[in-house]
Every structure is written in structure tokens, then in C-alpha cells.
PDB file of C-alpha atoms in Angstrom:
ATOM      1  CA  MET A1123      61.720 -97.366   3.212  1.00 92.00           C
ATOM      2  CA  LEU A1124      62.062 -93.362   0.942  1.00 96.00           C
ATOM      3  CA  ASN A1125      65.104 -92.311  -0.319  1.00 97.00           C
ATOM      4  CA  GLN A1126      66.708 -88.986  -0.402  1.00 96.00           C
ATOM      5  CA  LYS A1127      64.756 -87.341  -3.245  1.00 97.00           C
ATOM      6  CA  GLN A1128      61.242 -88.987  -2.099  1.00 98.00           C
ATOM      7  CA  ILE A1129      61.867 -87.236   1.396  1.00 98.00           C
ATOM      8  CA  ARG A1130      62.836 -83.951   0.266  1.00 98.00           C
ATOM      9  CA  GLN A1131      59.142 -84.253  -2.012  1.00 98.00           C
ATOM     10  CA  CYS A1132      57.039 -85.140   1.287  1.00 98.00           C
ATOM     11  CA  LEU A1133      58.538 -82.184   2.782  1.00 98.00           C
ATOM     12  CA  ASP A1134      58.228 -79.922  -0.095  1.00 98.00           C
ATOM     13  CA  VAL A1135      54.156 -81.219  -0.144  1.00 98.00           C
ATOM     14  CA  MET A1136      53.778 -80.469   3.655  1.00 98.00           C
ATOM     15  CA  ALA A1137      55.161 -77.195   3.084  1.00 98.00           C
ATOM     16  CA  GLU A1138      52.368 -76.676   0.715  1.00 98.00           C
ATOM     17  CA  MET A1139      49.941 -77.992   2.865  1.00 98.00           C
ATOM     18  CA  PHE A1140      50.797 -76.222   5.808  1.00 97.00           C
ATOM     19  CA  PRO A1141      52.861 -73.323   5.125  1.00 96.00           C
ATOM     20  CA  ASP A1142      51.859 -71.517   8.480  1.00 95.00           C
ATOM     21  CA  ALA A1143      52.329 -74.746  10.966  1.00 95.00           C
ATOM     22  CA  LYS A1144      53.864 -73.103  13.992  1.00 93.00           C
ATOM     23  CA  GLY A1145      53.296 -74.397  17.895  1.00 91.00           C
ATOM     24  CA  GLU A1146      49.958 -74.058  19.206  1.00 93.00           C
ATOM     25  CA  LEU A1147      50.292 -73.857  22.517  1.00 96.00           C
ATOM     26  CA  GLU A1148      49.786 -70.186  23.632  1.00 97.00           C
ATOM     27  CA  HIS A1149      52.494 -68.618  25.904  1.00 97.00           C
ATOM     28  CA  SER A1150      53.988 -65.654  26.314  1.00 97.00           C
ATOM     29  CA  ASN A1151      57.610 -66.362  27.919  1.00 97.00           C
ATOM     30  CA  PRO A1152      59.937 -69.379  27.821  1.00 97.00           C
ATOM     31  CA  PHE A1153      58.731 -70.219  31.335  1.00 98.00           C
ATOM     32  CA  GLU A1154      55.108 -70.531  30.209  1.00 98.00           C
ATOM     33  CA  LEU A1155      56.099 -72.341  27.427  1.00 97.00           C
ATOM     34  CA  VAL A1156      57.353 -75.031  29.838  1.00 97.00           C
ATOM     35  CA  ILE A1157      54.308 -75.251  31.868  1.00 98.00           C
ATOM     36  CA  ALA A1158      52.246 -75.618  29.049  1.00 97.00           C
ATOM     37  CA  VAL A1159      54.086 -78.532  26.985  1.00 95.00           C
ATOM     38  CA  LEU A1160      54.572 -80.041  30.352  1.00 95.00           C
ATOM     39  CA  LEU A1161      50.890 -79.978  30.990  1.00 96.00           C
ATOM     40  CA  SER A1162      50.077 -80.974  27.167  1.00 94.00           C
ATOM     41  CA  ALA A1163      51.540 -84.950  27.656  1.00 89.00           C
ATOM     42  CA  GLN A1164      48.711 -86.805  26.754  1.00 86.00           C
ATOM     43  CA  CYS A1165      46.400 -83.809  26.426  1.00 91.00           C
ATOM     44  CA  THR A1166      45.704 -82.076  23.187  1.00 91.00           C
ATOM     45  CA  ASP A1167      46.752 -78.439  23.041  1.00 93.00           C
ATOM     46  CA  LYS A1168      43.473 -77.083  22.583  1.00 95.00           C
ATOM     47  CA  LEU A1169      42.482 -77.946  26.272  1.00 97.00           C
ATOM     48  CA  VAL A1170      46.046 -76.963  27.664  1.00 98.00           C
ATOM     49  CA  ASN A1171      45.107 -73.724  26.251  1.00 98.00           C
ATOM     50  CA  LYS A1172      42.026 -73.202  27.635  1.00 98.00           C
ATOM     51  CA  VAL A1173      43.409 -74.032  30.962  1.00 98.00           C
ATOM     52  CA  THR A1174      46.442 -71.826  30.850  1.00 98.00           C
ATOM     53  CA  ALA A1175      44.461 -68.892  30.178  1.00 98.00           C
ATOM     54  CA  ASP A1176      43.362 -68.615  33.730  1.00 98.00           C
ATOM     55  CA  LEU A1177      46.608 -70.532  34.978  1.00 98.00           C
ATOM     56  CA  PHE A1178      48.600 -68.038  33.453  1.00 98.00           C
ATOM     57  CA  GLN A1179      46.634 -65.071  35.051  1.00 98.00           C
ATOM     58  CA  LYS A1180      47.349 -66.194  38.466  1.00 98.00           C
ATOM     59  CA  TYR A1181      50.836 -67.864  38.566  1.00 98.00           C
ATOM     60  CA  LYS A1182      53.397 -65.413  36.727  1.00 97.00           C
ATOM     61  CA  THR A1183      56.947 -66.678  38.105  1.00 98.00           C
ATOM     62  CA  PRO A1184      58.534 -70.158  39.868  1.00 98.00           C
ATOM     63  CA  GLU A1185      57.530 -68.585  43.304  1.00 98.00           C
ATOM     64  CA  ASP A1186      54.009 -68.029  42.554  1.00 98.00           C
ATOM     65  CA  TYR A1187      53.603 -71.829  41.514  1.00 98.00           C
ATOM     66  CA  LEU A1188      55.347 -72.740  45.272  1.00 98.00           C
ATOM     67  CA  SER A1189      53.591 -70.103  47.199  1.00 98.00           C
ATOM     68  CA  VAL A1190      50.361 -72.362  47.352  1.00 98.00           C
ATOM     69  CA  GLU A1191      49.279 -75.960  48.252  1.00 98.00           C
ATOM     70  CA  LEU A1192      50.089 -78.552  46.017  1.00 98.00           C
ATOM     71  CA  SER A1193      46.249 -79.255  46.460  1.00 98.00           C
ATOM     72  CA  GLU A1194      45.071 -75.939  44.892  1.00 98.00           C
ATOM     73  CA  LEU A1195      47.544 -76.014  42.240  1.00 98.00           C
ATOM     74  CA  GLU A1196      46.079 -79.872  41.429  1.00 98.00           C
ATOM     75  CA  ASN A1197      42.390 -78.254  41.721  1.00 98.00           C
ATOM     76  CA  ASP A1198      43.407 -75.344  39.039  1.00 98.00           C
ATOM     77  CA  ILE A1199      44.751 -77.565  36.419  1.00 98.00           C
ATOM     78  CA  ARG A1200      42.453 -80.506  37.606  1.00 97.00           C
ATOM     79  CA  SER A1201      40.109 -80.738  34.103  1.00 96.00           C
ATOM     80  CA  ILE A1202      43.877 -82.203  32.544  1.00 96.00           C
ATOM     81  CA  GLY A1203      44.828 -85.480  32.532  1.00 92.00           C
ATOM     82  CA  LEU A1204      47.395 -86.712  34.885  1.00 95.00           C
ATOM     83  CA  TYR A1205      46.710 -83.303  36.744  1.00 97.00           C
ATOM     84  CA  ARG A1206      48.379 -84.951  40.095  1.00 97.00           C
ATOM     85  CA  SER A1207      51.539 -85.853  38.720  1.00 97.00           C
ATOM     86  CA  LYS A1208      51.997 -82.553  37.007  1.00 97.00           C
ATOM     87  CA  ALA A1209      51.113 -80.301  39.610  1.00 98.00           C
ATOM     88  CA  LYS A1210      53.991 -81.782  41.386  1.00 98.00           C
ATOM     89  CA  ASN A1211      56.318 -81.641  38.674  1.00 97.00           C
ATOM     90  CA  ILE A1212      55.444 -77.843  38.002  1.00 98.00           C
ATOM     91  CA  GLN A1213      56.411 -77.350  41.915  1.00 98.00           C
ATOM     92  CA  LYS A1214      59.634 -79.466  41.259  1.00 98.00           C
ATOM     93  CA  LEU A1215      60.298 -77.949  38.043  1.00 98.00           C
ATOM     94  CA  CYS A1216      59.959 -74.016  39.792  1.00 98.00           C
ATOM     95  CA  GLN A1217      62.045 -75.341  42.942  1.00 98.00           C
ATOM     96  CA  MET A1218      65.339 -76.290  40.628  1.00 98.00           C
ATOM     97  CA  LEU A1219      64.350 -73.641  38.484  1.00 98.00           C
ATOM     98  CA  LEU A1220      65.013 -71.243  41.614  1.00 98.00           C
ATOM     99  CA  ASP A1221      67.632 -73.255  43.281  1.00 97.00           C
ATOM    100  CA  GLU A1222      70.401 -73.853  39.865  1.00 97.00           C
ATOM    101  CA  TYR A1223      68.989 -71.448  37.556  1.00 97.00           C
ATOM    102  CA  ASN A1224      68.481 -68.171  38.690  1.00 97.00           C
ATOM    103  CA  GLY A1225      64.674 -68.576  38.441  1.00 97.00           C
ATOM    104  CA  GLU A1226      65.118 -68.647  34.376  1.00 97.00           C
ATOM    105  CA  VAL A1227      64.291 -71.366  31.841  1.00 98.00           C
ATOM    106  CA  PRO A1228      67.289 -72.862  30.400  1.00 97.00           C
ATOM    107  CA  SER A1229      68.274 -72.883  26.990  1.00 95.00           C
ATOM    108  CA  SER A1230      70.160 -75.811  26.439  1.00 93.00           C
ATOM    109  CA  LYS A1231      68.597 -78.960  26.019  1.00 93.00           C
ATOM    110  CA  GLU A1232      71.111 -80.505  28.383  1.00 94.00           C
ATOM    111  CA  ASP A1233      69.669 -78.392  31.353  1.00 96.00           C
ATOM    112  CA  LEU A1234      65.766 -79.011  30.267  1.00 96.00           C
ATOM    113  CA  VAL A1235      66.125 -82.377  30.608  1.00 95.00           C
ATOM    114  CA  LYS A1236      67.027 -82.133  33.962  1.00 95.00           C
ATOM    115  CA  LEU A1237      64.201 -80.133  35.029  1.00 96.00           C
ATOM    116  CA  ALA A1238      61.010 -82.338  36.556  1.00 95.00           C
ATOM    117  CA  GLY A1239      58.948 -83.624  34.136  1.00 93.00           C
ATOM    118  CA  VAL A1240      60.861 -82.178  30.916  1.00 94.00           C
ATOM    119  CA  GLY A1241      61.540 -85.630  28.391  1.00 92.00           C
ATOM    120  CA  ARG A1242      63.688 -85.349  25.489  1.00 92.00           C
ATOM    121  CA  LYS A1243      60.406 -84.092  23.517  1.00 91.00           C
ATOM    122  CA  THR A1244      59.506 -81.056  25.948  1.00 93.00           C
ATOM    123  CA  ALA A1245      63.168 -79.997  26.003  1.00 95.00           C
ATOM    124  CA  ASN A1246      63.047 -80.350  21.685  1.00 95.00           C
ATOM    125  CA  VAL A1247      59.917 -78.130  21.813  1.00 94.00           C
ATOM    126  CA  VAL A1248      61.023 -75.487  24.068  1.00 96.00           C
ATOM    127  CA  ALA A1249      64.770 -75.001  22.779  1.00 95.00           C
ATOM    128  CA  SER A1250      63.232 -74.506  19.295  1.00 94.00           C
ATOM    129  CA  ILE A1251      60.037 -72.443  19.926  1.00 95.00           C
ATOM    130  CA  ALA A1252      61.746 -70.621  22.734  1.00 95.00           C
ATOM    131  CA  PHE A1253      65.167 -70.562  22.113  1.00 95.00           C
ATOM    132  CA  ASN A1254      65.407 -70.894  18.061  1.00 93.00           C
ATOM    133  CA  GLU A1255      67.777 -73.726  18.256  1.00 93.00           C
ATOM    134  CA  PRO A1256      67.127 -76.181  15.370  1.00 94.00           C
ATOM    135  CA  SER A1257      65.326 -79.256  17.101  1.00 94.00           C
ATOM    136  CA  ILE A1258      62.754 -81.890  15.721  1.00 95.00           C
ATOM    137  CA  ALA A1259      60.801 -82.984  18.937  1.00 93.00           C
ATOM    138  CA  VAL A1260      59.163 -86.326  18.032  1.00 95.00           C
ATOM    139  CA  ASP A1261      55.374 -86.486  18.999  1.00 93.00           C
ATOM    140  CA  THR A1262      52.964 -89.035  18.573  1.00 93.00           C
ATOM    141  CA  HIS A1263      51.996 -87.424  15.162  1.00 95.00           C
ATOM    142  CA  VAL A1264      55.437 -86.599  13.815  1.00 97.00           C
ATOM    143  CA  GLU A1265      56.272 -90.806  14.477  1.00 97.00           C
ATOM    144  CA  ARG A1266      53.383 -91.624  13.538  1.00 97.00           C
ATOM    145  CA  VAL A1267      54.091 -89.875   9.628  1.00 98.00           C
ATOM    146  CA  SER A1268      57.328 -90.636   9.472  1.00 97.00           C
ATOM    147  CA  LYS A1269      56.289 -94.371   9.875  1.00 97.00           C
ATOM    148  CA  ARG A1270      53.490 -94.389   7.579  1.00 97.00           C
ATOM    149  CA  LEU A1271      55.371 -92.751   4.814  1.00 97.00           C
ATOM    150  CA  GLY A1272      58.171 -94.794   5.127  1.00 97.00           C
ATOM    151  CA  ILE A1273      60.959 -91.962   6.206  1.00 97.00           C
ATOM    152  CA  CYS A1274      61.829 -94.363   9.562  1.00 97.00           C
ATOM    153  CA  LYS A1275      61.098 -97.977  10.208  1.00 96.00           C
ATOM    154  CA  TRP A1276      57.945 -99.327  12.131  1.00 96.00           C
ATOM    155  CA  LYS A1277      60.153-100.823  14.870  1.00 97.00           C
ATOM    156  CA  ASP A1278      62.417 -97.339  15.242  1.00 97.00           C
ATOM    157  CA  SER A1279      62.197 -96.305  18.984  1.00 97.00           C
ATOM    158  CA  VAL A1280      61.454 -92.080  19.569  1.00 95.00           C
ATOM    159  CA  LEU A1281      64.891 -91.553  19.882  1.00 95.00           C
ATOM    160  CA  GLU A1282      65.545 -93.869  16.682  1.00 97.00           C
ATOM    161  CA  VAL A1283      63.082 -91.655  14.653  1.00 98.00           C
ATOM    162  CA  GLU A1284      64.619 -88.001  15.906  1.00 97.00           C
ATOM    163  CA  ASN A1285      68.206 -89.389  14.680  1.00 97.00           C
ATOM    164  CA  THR A1286      67.004 -90.515  12.015  1.00 97.00           C
ATOM    165  CA  LEU A1287      64.776 -87.193  10.778  1.00 98.00           C
ATOM    166  CA  MET A1288      67.762 -85.126  11.785  1.00 97.00           C
ATOM    167  CA  ARG A1289      70.377 -87.325   9.355  1.00 97.00           C
ATOM    168  CA  LYS A1290      67.494 -86.892   6.688  1.00 97.00           C
ATOM    169  CA  VAL A1291      66.405 -83.390   6.554  1.00 98.00           C
ATOM    170  CA  PRO A1292      68.181 -80.281   6.368  1.00 97.00           C
ATOM    171  CA  ARG A1293      69.679 -78.940   9.780  1.00 96.00           C
ATOM    172  CA  ASP A1294      68.058 -75.488   8.869  1.00 95.00           C
ATOM    173  CA  GLU A1295      64.581 -77.142   8.244  1.00 97.00           C
ATOM    174  CA  TRP A1296      64.211 -79.476  11.594  1.00 96.00           C
ATOM    175  CA  SER A1297      61.913 -77.066  13.830  1.00 95.00           C
ATOM    176  CA  VAL A1298      59.777 -76.263  10.559  1.00 96.00           C
ATOM    177  CA  THR A1299      59.155 -79.874   9.659  1.00 97.00           C
ATOM    178  CA  HIS A1300      58.599 -80.725  13.071  1.00 95.00           C
ATOM    179  CA  HIS A1301      55.515 -78.295  13.001  1.00 95.00           C
ATOM    180  CA  ARG A1302      54.586 -79.346   9.341  1.00 97.00           C
ATOM    181  CA  MET A1303      54.737 -83.049  10.556  1.00 98.00           C
ATOM    182  CA  ILE A1304      52.605 -82.272  13.408  1.00 96.00           C
ATOM    183  CA  PHE A1305      49.976 -80.511  11.247  1.00 96.00           C
ATOM    184  CA  PHE A1306      50.069 -83.116   9.015  1.00 98.00           C
ATOM    185  CA  GLY A1307      49.506 -85.826  11.555  1.00 97.00           C
ATOM    186  CA  ARG A1308      46.819 -84.022  13.347  1.00 94.00           C
ATOM    187  CA  TYR A1309      45.014 -82.505  10.324  1.00 95.00           C
ATOM    188  CA  HIS A1310      45.363 -85.484   7.476  1.00 97.00           C
ATOM    189  CA  CYS A1311      47.016 -88.531   8.449  1.00 97.00           C
ATOM    190  CA  LYS A1312      45.273 -89.137  11.423  1.00 96.00           C
ATOM    191  CA  ALA A1313      46.207 -91.823  13.419  1.00 94.00           C
ATOM    192  CA  ARG A1314      42.415 -93.479  13.229  1.00 93.00           C
ATOM    193  CA  ASN A1315      41.009 -92.105   9.977  1.00 92.00           C
ATOM    194  CA  PRO A1316      43.385 -91.030   7.723  1.00 95.00           C
ATOM    195  CA  GLN A1317      42.447 -89.280   4.130  1.00 96.00           C
ATOM    196  CA  CYS A1318      44.528 -91.618   2.074  1.00 96.00           C
ATOM    197  CA  PRO A1319      42.044 -91.516  -0.897  1.00 95.00           C
ATOM    198  CA  GLU A1320      43.112 -87.433  -1.452  1.00 95.00           C
ATOM    199  CA  CYS A1321      46.316 -87.635   0.217  1.00 97.00           C
ATOM    200  CA  PRO A1322      48.525 -86.153  -2.200  1.00 97.00           C
ATOM    201  CA  LEU A1323      51.446 -88.129  -0.815  1.00 97.00           C
ATOM    202  CA  LEU A1324      49.916 -91.680  -1.805  1.00 97.00           C
ATOM    203  CA  GLU A1325      52.038 -92.440  -3.988  1.00 95.00           C
ATOM    204  CA  LEU A1326      54.870 -92.710  -1.760  1.00 95.00           C
ATOM    205  CA  CYS A1327      53.487 -93.617   1.153  1.00 96.00           C
ATOM    206  CA  ARG A1328      53.249 -97.387   1.990  1.00 91.00           C
ATOM    207  CA  GLU A1329      50.786 -97.354   4.567  1.00 94.00           C
ATOM    208  CA  GLY A1330      48.540 -95.399   2.331  1.00 95.00           C
ATOM    209  CA  LYS A1331      48.525 -98.241  -0.274  1.00 94.00           C
ATOM    210  CA  LYS A1332      48.078-100.947   1.919  1.00 93.00           C
ATOM    211  CA  ARG A1333      45.241 -98.903   3.154  1.00 93.00           C
ATOM    212  CA  MET A1334      43.612 -98.206  -0.206  1.00 93.00           C
ATOM    213  CA  LYS A1335      43.720-102.040  -0.905  1.00 91.00           C
ATOM    214  CA  LYS A1336      41.622-102.646   1.649  1.00 87.00           C
ATOM    215  CA  LEU A1337      39.029 -99.726   0.988  1.00 82.00           C
ATOM    216  CA  ALA A1338      39.297-101.744  -2.926  1.00 74.00           C
TER     217      ALA A1338
END
């Protein structure tokens, strides 16, 4: 496991590699962001952006999503995985926003997780990007990178990874660290083909050293 000085080195290297890392889901307000993040489960941001380019032209408000039959909404997001359950959740979420939050997306994580289709990760993303609340959302990239590097344990649950990162990363760096770790995992420390030979963190990375031994 990495000590605090080594973790600091990891954060600094990721900052150098991806100084402009930010959320890649296109949106113009908190409501669009919630919909986009909901759609992004088990799906690439690139595909979500392709779908929402038309979706957000057609649907502007919670009322808009509720004014169509479920089958029409399903058809509008059909190219996205799990589109049936996501369409149902979008309509349930919209109804809840109207019934309990005056049609506005709540800013607190506690309220966000009550919305249909919104789990802890989605709530953290929305709180961080839309409302500037320090958050570390643990997606597949953040989990993989923090475990490979040895910031977290292999057996840690997603919640344990989140809590460990919140303990070990300064609070004012939570949100930017989340984005940088995603970029590091998406473009460098990839799931199937991590770029270990040229990785500036190889000397610290337990997983990278194992992989390099196998290549030797």
C-alpha cells in the first residue's frame, strides 16, 4: 500500500499528465447532467453525447419527458445499453422532481440518491460538477487505478474506495482528482492494455511491476 508521500506523488503526476481533465458529458444545466449521467451507466460518454445531442433538443424539462409514451422515449435512447430500464427511470425521476422538488434538481447528495436511477456515483458526479460540492465519484476507472496503484486494497468495495480516497486526498482536490483519475484510467492505465512500460508511476505501482515481470 502506498504511503501519503507516494500518494501525493501520484496525484501530482496525474495533474501533470491531465491538467485539463474534466467531465466529458455534454450538458447545459443540472437537469441535463442528471439525465446524461443516468444514461452513461455501462456506456461510453462518447455514445451518450451522440444521443443527448438530439435528446436535449427534444426534451427540455421534466414535463417534456412525461408528455410522451414510454415507448417513444425508449426509441429516442435505443442505441444506449439498458435503454428500457433507463427510460423508465428517467420518467420516474422526472415525476419525482415535479412532486418533491418543484421541478428542480436538488443540490444535496442525500436528496440526489433518492431519485430513480441515481446511485451514489451519479449523485457525487452531479454534486461535484453542477453544484461545486467536493466529491469523489468512484467509477470503473477510479476503482481500477486506485487499486492497481495500491492506494486502496483489491478487496475494497466501491464505498470503501470512496472513503479511502476521501481520507487520503485533500478535500479541496477531491473533484479534480476524480476527473484526473478517470482520464488516467481511460487514456493511460486502460483495463486491458495499460501503458505500463512508459508509465511515470511504474516505480510506485505494484500491478505495473507485476505486469512488467511477465513481459520480461
